[in-house]
PDB file of C-alpha atoms and ligand atoms in Angstrom:
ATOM      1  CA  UNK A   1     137.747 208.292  93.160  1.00  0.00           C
ATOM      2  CA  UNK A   2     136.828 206.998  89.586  1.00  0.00           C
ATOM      3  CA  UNK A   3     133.490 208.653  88.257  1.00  0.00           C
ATOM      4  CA  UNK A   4     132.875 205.482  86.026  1.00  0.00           C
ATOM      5  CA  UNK A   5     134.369 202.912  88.634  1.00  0.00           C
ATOM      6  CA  UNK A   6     131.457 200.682  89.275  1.00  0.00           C
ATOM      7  CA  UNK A   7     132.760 199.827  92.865  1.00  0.00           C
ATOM      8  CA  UNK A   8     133.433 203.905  93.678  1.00  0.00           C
ATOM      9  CA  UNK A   9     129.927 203.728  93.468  1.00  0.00           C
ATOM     10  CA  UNK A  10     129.270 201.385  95.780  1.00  0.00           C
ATOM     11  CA  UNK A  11     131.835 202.719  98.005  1.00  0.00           C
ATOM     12  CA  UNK A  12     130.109 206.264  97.617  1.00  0.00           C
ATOM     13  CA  UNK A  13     126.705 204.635  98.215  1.00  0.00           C
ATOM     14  CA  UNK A  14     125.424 205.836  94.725  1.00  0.00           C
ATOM     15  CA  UNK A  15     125.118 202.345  93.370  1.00  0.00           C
ATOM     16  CA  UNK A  16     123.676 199.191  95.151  1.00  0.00           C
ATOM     17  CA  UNK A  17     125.438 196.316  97.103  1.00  0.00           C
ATOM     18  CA  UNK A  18     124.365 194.048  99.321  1.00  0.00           C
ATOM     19  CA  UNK A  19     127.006 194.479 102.365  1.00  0.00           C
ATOM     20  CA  UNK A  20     128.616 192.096 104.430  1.00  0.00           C
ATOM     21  CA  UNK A  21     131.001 194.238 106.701  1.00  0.00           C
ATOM     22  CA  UNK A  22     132.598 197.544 106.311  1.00  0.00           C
ATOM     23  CA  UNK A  23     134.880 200.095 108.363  1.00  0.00           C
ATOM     24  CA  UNK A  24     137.111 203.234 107.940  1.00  0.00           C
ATOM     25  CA  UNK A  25     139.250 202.159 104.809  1.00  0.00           C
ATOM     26  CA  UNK A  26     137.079 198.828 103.509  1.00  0.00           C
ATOM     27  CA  UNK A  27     134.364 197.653 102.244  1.00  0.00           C
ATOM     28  CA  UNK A  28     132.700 194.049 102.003  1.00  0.00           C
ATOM     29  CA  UNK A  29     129.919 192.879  99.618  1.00  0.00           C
ATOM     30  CA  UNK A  30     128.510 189.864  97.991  1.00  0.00           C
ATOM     31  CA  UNK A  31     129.559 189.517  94.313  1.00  0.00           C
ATOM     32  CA  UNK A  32     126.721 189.966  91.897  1.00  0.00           C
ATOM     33  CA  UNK A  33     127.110 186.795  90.020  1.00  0.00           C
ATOM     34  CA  UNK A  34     128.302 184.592  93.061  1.00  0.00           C
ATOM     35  CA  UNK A  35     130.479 181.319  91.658  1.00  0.00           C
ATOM     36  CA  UNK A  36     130.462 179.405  95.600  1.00  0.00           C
ATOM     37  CA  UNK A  37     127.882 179.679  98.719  1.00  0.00           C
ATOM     38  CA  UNK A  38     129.956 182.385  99.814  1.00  0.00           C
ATOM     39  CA  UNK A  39     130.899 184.519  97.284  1.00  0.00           C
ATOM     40  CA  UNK A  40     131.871 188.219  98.407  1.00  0.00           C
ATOM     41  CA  UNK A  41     134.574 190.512  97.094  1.00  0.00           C
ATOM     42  CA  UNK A  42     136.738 193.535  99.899  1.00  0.00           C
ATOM     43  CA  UNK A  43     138.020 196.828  98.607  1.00  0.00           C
ATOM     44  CA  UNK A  44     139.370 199.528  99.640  1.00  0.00           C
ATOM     45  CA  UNK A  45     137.116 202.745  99.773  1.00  0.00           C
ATOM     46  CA  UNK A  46     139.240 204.775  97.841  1.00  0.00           C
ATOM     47  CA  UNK A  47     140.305 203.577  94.130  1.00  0.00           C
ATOM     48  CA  UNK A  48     143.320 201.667  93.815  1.00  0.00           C
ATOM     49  CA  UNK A  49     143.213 199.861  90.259  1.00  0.00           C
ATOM     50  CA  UNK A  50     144.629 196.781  90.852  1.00  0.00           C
ATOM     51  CA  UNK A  51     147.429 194.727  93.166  1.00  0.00           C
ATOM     52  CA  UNK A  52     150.202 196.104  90.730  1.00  0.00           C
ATOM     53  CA  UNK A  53     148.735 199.945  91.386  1.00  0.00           C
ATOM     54  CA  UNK A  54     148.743 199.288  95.228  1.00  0.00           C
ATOM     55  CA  UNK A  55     151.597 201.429  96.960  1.00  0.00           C
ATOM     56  CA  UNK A  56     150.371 200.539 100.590  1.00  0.00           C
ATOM     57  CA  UNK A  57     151.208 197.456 102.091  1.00  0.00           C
ATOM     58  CA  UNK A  58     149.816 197.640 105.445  1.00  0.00           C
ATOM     59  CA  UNK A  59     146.204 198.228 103.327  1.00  0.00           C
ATOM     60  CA  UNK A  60     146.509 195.075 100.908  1.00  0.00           C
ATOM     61  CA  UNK A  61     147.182 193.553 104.945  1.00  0.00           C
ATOM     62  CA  UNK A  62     143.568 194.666 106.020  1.00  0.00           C
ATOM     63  CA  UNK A  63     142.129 193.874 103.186  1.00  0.00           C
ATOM     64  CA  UNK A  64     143.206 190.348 103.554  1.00  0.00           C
ATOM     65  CA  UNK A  65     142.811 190.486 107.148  1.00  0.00           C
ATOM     66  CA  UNK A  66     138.881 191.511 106.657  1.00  0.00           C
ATOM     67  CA  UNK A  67     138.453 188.970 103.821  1.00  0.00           C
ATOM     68  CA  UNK A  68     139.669 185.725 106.330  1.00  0.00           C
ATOM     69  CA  UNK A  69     137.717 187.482 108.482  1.00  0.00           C
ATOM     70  CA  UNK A  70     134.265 186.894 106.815  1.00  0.00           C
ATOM     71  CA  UNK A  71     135.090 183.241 105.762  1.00  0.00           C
ATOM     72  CA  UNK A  72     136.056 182.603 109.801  1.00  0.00           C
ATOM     73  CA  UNK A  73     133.027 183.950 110.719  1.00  0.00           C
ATOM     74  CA  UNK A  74     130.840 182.380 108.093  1.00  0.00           C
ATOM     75  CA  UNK A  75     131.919 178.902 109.064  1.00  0.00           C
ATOM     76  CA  UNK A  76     134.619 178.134 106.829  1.00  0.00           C
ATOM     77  CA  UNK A  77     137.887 178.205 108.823  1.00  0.00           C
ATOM     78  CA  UNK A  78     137.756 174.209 109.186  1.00  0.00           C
ATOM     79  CA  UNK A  79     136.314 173.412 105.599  1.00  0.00           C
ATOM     80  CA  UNK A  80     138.710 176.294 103.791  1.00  0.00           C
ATOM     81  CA  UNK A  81     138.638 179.177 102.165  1.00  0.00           C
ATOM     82  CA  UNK A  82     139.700 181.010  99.021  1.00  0.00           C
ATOM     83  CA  UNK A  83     140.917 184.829  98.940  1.00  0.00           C
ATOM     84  CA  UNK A  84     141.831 185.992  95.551  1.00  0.00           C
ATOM     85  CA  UNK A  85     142.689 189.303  93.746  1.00  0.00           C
ATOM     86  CA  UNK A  86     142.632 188.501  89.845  1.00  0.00           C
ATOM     87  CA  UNK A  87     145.212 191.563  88.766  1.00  0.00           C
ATOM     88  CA  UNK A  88     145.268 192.641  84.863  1.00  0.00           C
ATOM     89  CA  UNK A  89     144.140 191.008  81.868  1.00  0.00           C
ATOM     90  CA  UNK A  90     145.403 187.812  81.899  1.00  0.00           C
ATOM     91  CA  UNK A  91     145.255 187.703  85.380  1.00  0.00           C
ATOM     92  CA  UNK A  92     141.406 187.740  84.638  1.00  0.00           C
ATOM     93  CA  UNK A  93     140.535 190.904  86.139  1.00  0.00           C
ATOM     94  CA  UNK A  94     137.258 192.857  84.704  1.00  0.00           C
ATOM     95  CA  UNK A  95     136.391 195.335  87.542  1.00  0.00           C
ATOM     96  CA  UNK A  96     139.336 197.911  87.557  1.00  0.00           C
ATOM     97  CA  UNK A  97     139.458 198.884  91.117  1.00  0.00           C
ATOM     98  CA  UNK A  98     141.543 196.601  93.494  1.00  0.00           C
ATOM     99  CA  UNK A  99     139.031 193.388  95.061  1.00  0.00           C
ATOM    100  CA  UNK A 100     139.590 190.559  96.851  1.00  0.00           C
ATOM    101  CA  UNK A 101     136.854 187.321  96.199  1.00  0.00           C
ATOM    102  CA  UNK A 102     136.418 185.710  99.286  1.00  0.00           C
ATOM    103  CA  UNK A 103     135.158 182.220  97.781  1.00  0.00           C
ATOM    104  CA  UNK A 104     133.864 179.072 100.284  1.00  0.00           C
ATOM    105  CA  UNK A 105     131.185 176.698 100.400  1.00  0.00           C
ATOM    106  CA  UNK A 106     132.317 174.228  97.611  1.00  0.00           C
ATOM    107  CA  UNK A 107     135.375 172.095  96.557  1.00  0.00           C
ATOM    108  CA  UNK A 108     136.980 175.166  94.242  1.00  0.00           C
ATOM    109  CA  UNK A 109     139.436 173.001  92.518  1.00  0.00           C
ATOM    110  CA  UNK A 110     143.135 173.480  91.424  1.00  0.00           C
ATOM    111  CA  UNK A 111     144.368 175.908  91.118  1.00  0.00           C
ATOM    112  CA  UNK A 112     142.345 178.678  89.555  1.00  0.00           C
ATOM    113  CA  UNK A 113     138.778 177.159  88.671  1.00  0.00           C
ATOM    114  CA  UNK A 114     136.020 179.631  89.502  1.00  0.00           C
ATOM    115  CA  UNK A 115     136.152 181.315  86.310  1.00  0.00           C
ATOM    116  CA  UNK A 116     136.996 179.028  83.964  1.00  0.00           C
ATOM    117  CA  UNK A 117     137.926 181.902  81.301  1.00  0.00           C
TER     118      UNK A 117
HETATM  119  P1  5GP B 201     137.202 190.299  88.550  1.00  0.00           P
HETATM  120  O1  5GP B 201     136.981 189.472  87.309  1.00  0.00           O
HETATM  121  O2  5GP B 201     137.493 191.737  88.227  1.00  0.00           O
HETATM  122  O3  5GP B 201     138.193 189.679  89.479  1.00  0.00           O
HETATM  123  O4  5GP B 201     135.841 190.223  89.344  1.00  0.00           O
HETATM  124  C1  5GP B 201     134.858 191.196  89.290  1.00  0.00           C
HETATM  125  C2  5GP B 201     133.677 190.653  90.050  1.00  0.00           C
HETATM  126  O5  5GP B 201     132.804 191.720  90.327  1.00  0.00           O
HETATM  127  C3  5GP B 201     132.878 189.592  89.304  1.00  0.00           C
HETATM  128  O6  5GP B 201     132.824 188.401  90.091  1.00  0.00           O
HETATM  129  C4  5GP B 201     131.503 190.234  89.130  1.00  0.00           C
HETATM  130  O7  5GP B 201     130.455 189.305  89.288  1.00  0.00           O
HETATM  131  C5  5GP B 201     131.488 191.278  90.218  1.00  0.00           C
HETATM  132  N1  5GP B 201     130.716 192.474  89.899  1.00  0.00           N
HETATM  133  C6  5GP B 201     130.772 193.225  88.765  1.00  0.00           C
HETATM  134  N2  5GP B 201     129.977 194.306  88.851  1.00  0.00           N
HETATM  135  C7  5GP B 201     129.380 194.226  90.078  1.00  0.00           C
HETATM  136  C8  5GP B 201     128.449 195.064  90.756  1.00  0.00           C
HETATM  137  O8  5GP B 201     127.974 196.080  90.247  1.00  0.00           O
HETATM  138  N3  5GP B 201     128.054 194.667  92.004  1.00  0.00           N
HETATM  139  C9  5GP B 201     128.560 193.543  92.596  1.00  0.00           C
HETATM  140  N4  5GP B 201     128.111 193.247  93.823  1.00  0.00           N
HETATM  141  N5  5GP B 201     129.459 192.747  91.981  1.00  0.00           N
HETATM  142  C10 5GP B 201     129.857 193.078  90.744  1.00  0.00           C
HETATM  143 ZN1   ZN B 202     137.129 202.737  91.898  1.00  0.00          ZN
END
């Protein structure tokens, strides 16, 4: 645990999110600033910085699991989905604790549109 990690917070309950799913290890919420109809990002409770930081595969497997997961059962396993973890600074990552986006809803281009950055 990070005391100024944003999504400790939320995983502590001390800051707000809307939530989508959660269990034991993970946690599901929509992104504050959504870029697609469905728009939500899956961590793991406890603070892992990034992909590159992660030292447990069958985790980063859940997480991924639980992100397909919330497209399928939002509608989008016929019309597609996108899961993404943006890792490190030019991999366009702001929020320092490991997240997948779960993006669907809209065409999201190729290859890496949403954020246009
Ligand atoms: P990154 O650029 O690190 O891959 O994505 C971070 C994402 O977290 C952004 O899409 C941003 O909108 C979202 N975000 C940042 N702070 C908060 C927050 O406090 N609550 C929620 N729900 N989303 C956040
Ligand atoms: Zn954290």
């Amino acid at each position: 645990m990070t005391d100024n990690c944003v999504f400790c917070k939320i995983a502590r309950g001390e800051a707000p999110a809307t939530m989508v799913a959660e269990d034991e290890q993970t946690m599901a919420f929509k992104d504050l600033q959504p870029k697609a109809p469905l728009h939500v990002l899956v961590i793991p409770r406890r603070h892992i910085a990034s992909l590159a930081d992660a030292d447990d595969p069958a985790l980063i497997g859940h997480l991924v699991e639980v992100a397909t997961k919330i497209a399928k059962d939002a509608g989008y396993a016929a019309r597609g989905f996108r899961v993404v973890s943006n890792t490190g600074r030019e991999g366009g990552q702001a929020v320092e604790h490991l997240h997948f986006h779960v993006l669907a809803g809209r065409p999201l281009g190729a290859p890496w549109s949403p954020w246009d950055r």
